[in-house]
mmCIF file of C-alpha atoms in Angstrom:
data_model
loop_
_atom_site.group_PDB
_atom_site.id
_atom_site.type_symbol
_atom_site.label_atom_id
_atom_site.label_comp_id
_atom_site.label_asym_id
_atom_site.label_seq_id
_atom_site.Cartn_x
_atom_site.Cartn_y
_atom_site.Cartn_z
ATOM 1 C CA UNK A 8 25.594 -21.401 18.883
ATOM 2 C CA UNK A 9 23.698 -23.703 21.310
ATOM 3 C CA UNK A 10 22.610 -27.090 19.903
ATOM 4 C CA UNK A 11 18.916 -26.339 20.107
ATOM 5 C CA UNK A 12 19.452 -23.280 17.801
ATOM 6 C CA UNK A 13 21.504 -25.047 15.137
ATOM 7 C CA UNK A 14 21.276 -23.997 11.558
ATOM 8 C CA UNK A 15 21.127 -26.478 8.758
ATOM 9 C CA UNK A 16 21.999 -25.214 5.365
ATOM 10 C CA UNK A 17 20.851 -27.054 2.221
ATOM 11 C CA UNK A 18 22.574 -25.575 -0.892
ATOM 12 C CA UNK A 19 23.426 -26.819 -4.250
ATOM 13 C CA UNK A 20 26.745 -25.793 -5.751
ATOM 14 C CA UNK A 21 26.566 -22.163 -6.935
ATOM 15 C CA UNK A 22 26.645 -21.835 -10.638
ATOM 16 C CA UNK A 23 26.995 -18.887 -13.013
ATOM 17 C CA UNK A 24 24.585 -20.683 -15.323
ATOM 18 C CA UNK A 25 21.684 -20.180 -12.925
ATOM 19 C CA UNK A 26 20.038 -17.031 -14.301
ATOM 20 C CA UNK A 27 17.732 -16.276 -11.266
ATOM 21 C CA UNK A 28 18.813 -17.987 -8.026
ATOM 22 C CA UNK A 29 15.982 -16.842 -5.709
ATOM 23 C CA UNK A 30 13.308 -19.541 -6.308
ATOM 24 C CA UNK A 31 15.216 -22.019 -4.013
ATOM 25 C CA UNK A 32 15.567 -19.509 -1.150
ATOM 26 C CA UNK A 33 13.751 -20.409 2.012
ATOM 27 C CA UNK A 34 14.065 -20.537 5.733
ATOM 28 C CA UNK A 35 12.210 -23.015 7.951
ATOM 29 C CA UNK A 36 11.656 -23.703 11.660
ATOM 30 C CA UNK A 37 9.040 -26.229 12.556
ATOM 31 C CA UNK A 38 5.812 -25.448 10.740
ATOM 32 C CA UNK A 39 6.880 -21.895 9.913
ATOM 33 C CA UNK A 40 8.574 -21.184 6.561
ATOM 34 C CA UNK A 41 9.723 -18.185 4.699
ATOM 35 C CA UNK A 42 9.732 -18.950 1.026
ATOM 36 C CA UNK A 43 10.579 -16.979 -2.103
ATOM 37 C CA UNK A 44 7.250 -16.805 -3.918
ATOM 38 C CA UNK A 45 6.627 -17.852 -7.492
ATOM 39 C CA UNK A 46 3.753 -16.100 -9.169
ATOM 40 C CA UNK A 47 1.228 -18.695 -8.027
ATOM 41 C CA UNK A 48 2.227 -18.358 -4.392
ATOM 42 C CA UNK A 49 2.483 -14.566 -4.756
ATOM 43 C CA UNK A 50 -1.142 -14.437 -5.949
ATOM 44 C CA UNK A 51 -2.101 -16.468 -2.883
ATOM 45 C CA UNK A 52 -0.256 -14.054 -0.658
ATOM 46 C CA UNK A 53 -1.876 -11.018 -2.291
ATOM 47 C CA UNK A 54 -5.237 -12.672 -1.599
ATOM 48 C CA UNK A 55 -4.372 -12.738 2.119
ATOM 49 C CA UNK A 56 -3.701 -8.976 1.946
ATOM 50 C CA UNK A 57 -6.963 -8.437 0.091
ATOM 51 C CA UNK A 58 -8.877 -10.019 2.992
ATOM 52 C CA UNK A 59 -7.608 -7.274 5.373
ATOM 53 C CA UNK A 60 -4.590 -6.501 7.450
ATOM 54 C CA UNK A 61 -5.790 -3.901 9.970
ATOM 55 C CA UNK A 62 -8.685 -1.724 11.120
ATOM 56 C CA UNK A 63 -9.808 0.843 8.524
ATOM 57 C CA UNK A 64 -8.889 3.869 10.701
ATOM 58 C CA UNK A 65 -5.151 2.722 11.047
ATOM 59 C CA UNK A 66 -2.361 3.278 8.720
ATOM 60 C CA UNK A 67 0.699 1.259 9.856
ATOM 61 C CA UNK A 68 2.623 1.444 6.597
ATOM 62 C CA UNK A 69 4.426 4.259 4.820
ATOM 63 C CA UNK A 70 1.777 4.540 2.075
ATOM 64 C CA UNK A 71 -1.923 3.755 2.095
ATOM 65 C CA UNK A 72 -1.601 0.711 -0.093
ATOM 66 C CA UNK A 73 -4.030 -1.286 1.983
ATOM 67 C CA UNK A 74 -6.920 1.132 1.087
ATOM 68 C CA UNK A 75 -9.348 0.307 -1.699
ATOM 69 C CA UNK A 76 -11.168 -2.780 -2.903
ATOM 70 C CA UNK A 77 -9.849 -6.249 -2.334
ATOM 71 C CA UNK A 78 -8.820 -6.406 -6.060
ATOM 72 C CA UNK A 79 -6.997 -3.099 -5.781
ATOM 73 C CA UNK A 80 -5.103 -4.193 -2.713
ATOM 74 C CA UNK A 81 -4.117 -7.501 -4.235
ATOM 75 C CA UNK A 82 -2.933 -5.845 -7.498
ATOM 76 C CA UNK A 83 -0.761 -3.408 -5.447
ATOM 77 C CA UNK A 84 0.931 -6.424 -3.730
ATOM 78 C CA UNK A 85 1.667 -8.067 -7.074
ATOM 79 C CA UNK A 86 2.855 -4.818 -8.744
ATOM 80 C CA UNK A 87 5.140 -4.060 -5.826
ATOM 81 C CA UNK A 88 6.674 -7.536 -5.825
ATOM 82 C CA UNK A 89 7.176 -7.672 -9.566
ATOM 83 C CA UNK A 90 8.798 -4.195 -9.539
ATOM 84 C CA UNK A 91 11.230 -5.248 -6.725
ATOM 85 C CA UNK A 92 12.249 -8.360 -8.769
ATOM 86 C CA UNK A 93 12.871 -6.234 -11.797
ATOM 87 C CA UNK A 94 15.059 -3.799 -9.942
ATOM 88 C CA UNK A 95 17.184 -6.397 -8.092
ATOM 89 C CA UNK A 96 20.876 -5.676 -8.092
ATOM 90 C CA UNK A 97 23.780 -6.349 -5.864
ATOM 91 C CA UNK A 98 23.880 -2.584 -5.092
ATOM 92 C CA UNK A 99 20.136 -2.306 -4.128
ATOM 93 C CA UNK A 100 17.971 -5.191 -3.398
ATOM 94 C CA UNK A 101 14.721 -6.317 -1.776
ATOM 95 C CA UNK A 102 14.015 -9.927 -0.871
ATOM 96 C CA UNK A 103 10.287 -10.505 0.005
ATOM 97 C CA UNK A 104 9.406 -14.009 1.233
ATOM 98 C CA UNK A 105 5.962 -15.494 1.615
ATOM 99 C CA UNK A 106 5.106 -16.529 5.197
ATOM 100 C CA UNK A 107 3.721 -20.003 5.311
ATOM 101 C CA UNK A 108 2.216 -21.644 8.491
ATOM 102 C CA UNK A 109 1.926 -25.400 7.940
ATOM 103 C CA UNK A 110 1.912 -24.695 4.275
ATOM 104 C CA UNK A 111 -0.812 -21.987 4.437
ATOM 105 C CA UNK A 112 0.063 -18.437 3.164
ATOM 106 C CA UNK A 113 -0.227 -15.946 6.047
ATOM 107 C CA UNK A 114 1.696 -12.815 5.010
ATOM 108 C CA UNK A 115 4.965 -11.419 3.643
ATOM 109 C CA UNK A 116 8.367 -10.825 5.325
ATOM 110 C CA UNK A 117 10.900 -8.691 3.574
ATOM 111 C CA UNK A 118 14.315 -7.180 3.920
ATOM 112 C CA UNK A 119 16.002 -4.570 1.878
ATOM 113 C CA UNK A 120 19.699 -3.426 1.580
ATOM 114 C CA UNK A 121 21.902 -0.959 -0.270
ATOM 115 C CA UNK A 122 25.531 -1.634 -0.843
ATOM 116 C CA UNK A 123 25.201 -4.719 1.339
ATOM 117 C CA UNK A 124 28.548 -6.205 0.362
ATOM 118 C CA UNK A 125 30.162 -3.222 2.208
ATOM 119 C CA UNK A 126 27.590 -2.007 4.695
ATOM 120 C CA UNK A 127 26.287 -5.462 5.790
ATOM 121 C CA UNK A 128 23.129 -3.840 6.943
ATOM 122 C CA UNK A 129 19.490 -4.931 6.178
ATOM 123 C CA UNK A 130 16.220 -3.289 7.004
ATOM 124 C CA UNK A 131 13.160 -5.518 7.634
ATOM 125 C CA UNK A 132 9.458 -4.945 7.063
ATOM 126 C CA UNK A 133 6.461 -7.226 7.031
ATOM 127 C CA UNK A 134 2.730 -7.639 7.118
ATOM 128 C CA UNK A 135 0.430 -10.361 8.386
ATOM 129 C CA UNK A 136 -3.161 -11.201 7.485
ATOM 130 C CA UNK A 137 -5.634 -10.313 10.339
ATOM 131 C CA UNK A 138 -6.794 -13.921 10.584
ATOM 132 C CA UNK A 139 -3.231 -14.909 11.523
ATOM 133 C CA UNK A 140 -2.552 -12.026 13.990
ATOM 134 C CA UNK A 141 -2.475 -12.272 17.761
ATOM 135 C CA UNK A 142 -0.601 -15.669 18.041
ATOM 136 C CA UNK A 143 2.946 -14.571 18.185
ATOM 137 C CA UNK A 144 3.534 -15.216 14.491
ATOM 138 C CA UNK A 145 4.783 -11.751 13.855
ATOM 139 C CA UNK A 146 7.674 -12.297 16.247
ATOM 140 C CA UNK A 147 8.593 -15.742 14.894
ATOM 141 C CA UNK A 148 8.552 -14.717 11.178
ATOM 142 C CA UNK A 149 10.846 -11.749 11.960
ATOM 143 C CA UNK A 150 13.045 -13.941 14.052
ATOM 144 C CA UNK A 151 13.373 -16.355 11.142
ATOM 145 C CA UNK A 152 14.119 -13.528 8.685
ATOM 146 C CA UNK A 153 16.893 -12.326 11.077
ATOM 147 C CA UNK A 154 18.296 -15.849 11.061
ATOM 148 C CA UNK A 155 18.498 -15.708 7.287
ATOM 149 C CA UNK A 156 20.056 -12.265 7.301
ATOM 150 C CA UNK A 157 22.695 -12.998 10.000
ATOM 151 C CA UNK A 158 23.443 -16.687 9.494
ATOM 152 C CA UNK A 159 22.585 -17.027 5.853
ATOM 153 C CA UNK A 160 23.699 -13.779 4.203
ATOM 154 C CA UNK A 161 26.291 -12.499 6.627
ATOM 155 C CA UNK A 162 24.576 -9.337 7.810
ATOM 156 C CA UNK A 163 26.185 -7.411 10.785
ATOM 157 C CA UNK A 164 23.279 -5.073 11.494
ATOM 158 C CA UNK A 165 19.493 -5.327 11.059
ATOM 159 C CA UNK A 166 17.407 -2.151 11.387
ATOM 160 C CA UNK A 167 13.621 -1.527 11.464
ATOM 161 C CA UNK A 168 11.235 1.307 11.995
ATOM 162 C CA UNK A 169 7.673 1.848 13.025
ATOM 163 C CA UNK A 170 5.219 4.650 13.507
ATOM 164 C CA UNK A 171 5.056 5.546 17.205
ATOM 165 C CA UNK A 172 1.418 4.420 17.445
ATOM 166 C CA UNK A 173 2.089 0.970 15.947
ATOM 167 C CA UNK A 174 2.225 -0.948 19.170
ATOM 168 C CA UNK A 175 2.325 -4.524 17.762
ATOM 169 C CA UNK A 176 5.287 -3.783 15.528
ATOM 170 C CA UNK A 177 7.173 -2.068 18.243
ATOM 171 C CA UNK A 178 6.355 -4.998 20.649
ATOM 172 C CA UNK A 179 7.894 -7.452 18.212
ATOM 173 C CA UNK A 180 10.998 -5.278 17.817
ATOM 174 C CA UNK A 181 11.499 -5.053 21.590
ATOM 175 C CA UNK A 182 11.011 -8.801 22.047
ATOM 176 C CA UNK A 183 13.789 -9.502 19.576
ATOM 177 C CA UNK A 184 16.277 -7.402 21.382
ATOM 178 C CA UNK A 185 16.628 -4.334 19.161
ATOM 179 C CA UNK A 186 17.926 -1.216 20.653
ATOM 180 C CA UNK A 187 16.295 2.228 20.090
ATOM 181 C CA UNK A 188 18.233 4.172 17.380
ATOM 182 C CA UNK A 189 16.494 7.584 17.202
ATOM 183 C CA UNK A 190 13.215 9.070 16.085
ATOM 184 C CA UNK A 191 12.110 11.394 13.408
ATOM 185 C CA UNK A 192 8.984 13.206 12.098
ATOM 186 C CA UNK A 193 7.722 12.199 8.711
ATOM 187 C CA UNK A 194 4.611 12.786 6.622
ATOM 188 C CA UNK A 195 1.984 10.086 6.974
ATOM 189 C CA UNK A 196 -1.205 10.540 4.959
ATOM 190 C CA UNK A 197 -0.440 14.287 4.728
ATOM 191 C CA UNK A 198 0.107 14.729 8.384
ATOM 192 C CA UNK A 199 3.223 14.879 10.632
ATOM 193 C CA UNK A 200 3.794 11.609 12.509
ATOM 194 C CA UNK A 201 6.646 10.306 14.565
ATOM 195 C CA UNK A 202 8.642 7.224 13.467
ATOM 196 C CA UNK A 203 10.808 5.234 15.790
ATOM 197 C CA UNK A 204 14.078 3.632 14.647
ATOM 198 C CA UNK A 205 15.629 0.470 16.037
ATOM 199 C CA UNK A 206 18.893 -1.419 15.531
ATOM 200 C CA UNK A 207 20.070 -5.032 16.240
ATOM 201 C CA UNK A 208 23.654 -6.086 15.764
ATOM 202 C CA UNK A 209 24.891 -9.526 14.969
ATOM 203 C CA UNK A 210 26.777 -9.665 18.254
ATOM 204 C CA UNK A 211 23.539 -8.956 20.246
ATOM 205 C CA UNK A 212 21.637 -11.462 18.124
ATOM 206 C CA UNK A 213 24.222 -14.236 18.711
ATOM 207 C CA UNK A 214 24.383 -13.590 22.481
ATOM 208 C CA UNK A 215 20.596 -13.718 22.965
ATOM 209 C CA UNK A 216 19.648 -17.285 22.448
ATOM 210 C CA UNK A 217 16.052 -16.644 23.649
ATOM 211 C CA UNK A 218 15.236 -14.698 20.558
ATOM 212 C CA UNK A 219 16.501 -17.237 18.035
ATOM 213 C CA UNK A 220 14.240 -20.058 16.682
ATOM 214 C CA UNK A 221 15.294 -23.672 17.078
ATOM 215 C CA UNK A 222 16.397 -26.043 14.261
ATOM 216 C CA UNK A 223 16.393 -23.500 11.452
ATOM 217 C CA UNK A 224 16.961 -24.856 7.954
ATOM 218 C CA UNK A 225 18.238 -22.381 5.247
ATOM 219 C CA UNK A 226 18.041 -23.301 1.633
ATOM 220 C CA UNK A 227 19.350 -21.522 -1.417
ATOM 221 C CA UNK A 228 21.627 -19.029 0.326
ATOM 222 C CA UNK A 229 24.887 -19.787 -1.559
ATOM 223 C CA UNK A 230 23.308 -19.075 -4.944
ATOM 224 C CA UNK A 231 21.760 -15.862 -3.607
ATOM 225 C CA UNK A 232 25.084 -14.737 -2.129
ATOM 226 C CA UNK A 233 26.838 -15.387 -5.444
ATOM 227 C CA UNK A 234 24.209 -13.372 -7.321
ATOM 228 C CA UNK A 235 24.341 -10.404 -4.760
ATOM 229 C CA UNK A 236 28.176 -10.619 -4.659
ATOM 230 C CA UNK A 237 28.283 -11.339 -0.981
ATOM 231 C CA UNK A 238 31.594 -12.817 0.154
#
C-alpha cells in the first residue's frame, strides 16, 4: 500500500476475559471517525436521525423507519441498535458505528455479515443527517468502513444495494469502485421497486488508491476478530 494510505493499528492484547470487545472499536482518518457507540453516543446519534434524513416524499431505506415524530424516529434507532447488539454472534453480526466529524455526531455507518469466517463478505449500509449532507461525507465514511472491513477484519468482498431512484447512494457506490452485480424487484412501501446490487473485491480496493483514505488508524480490531472468530 502506498505510504500516504498507510494503516495504523492500535490494539491491546486480545483476552478471553474481555466480555464485550466492541467499545474500543474505531476507525479514524483526519477529523472523520467511525466509533462504536456507547448508550450516550447512541442517543446523540438517534437525535441526529430525529432531526431529519431526507425529504418526506422519499423512502431510501428498506422500511419506513424515518416516518413519525422525532421521538418515534429516535426510539427506532435505539431499539434497532440494542437489538443488533443482543443478537451479535460469530455466525451473524452487525456492527454499527457512529459517524463523528471533528467529534460531532453526524450519522451511522454499518456493516453486516453471515458466516463471515468462511464467506469473508460484508454488506454495508448507512445514513447521514440532512445537516451533514452534500459535502462528500457519505463517500468518506463508506470508504473508512471499507478500510475497516478489508484491512481490519480481513474481508474479501463488500456488497451494497440501493433503490434505483436513490441517486446519492448509487453515486457514492460508483465513486468507490463497486461493480454492478445485478438488480431485482422488491416491495417498497407496498409497491414494486427496483433495487440495484453492487460488489467490490479486496483486490479492486487495494489496486485503486484513489478511493482509499489517507493515514487511517484502526483501534480495537484484534479483540473484535477474536470475538467473531476471524482468523
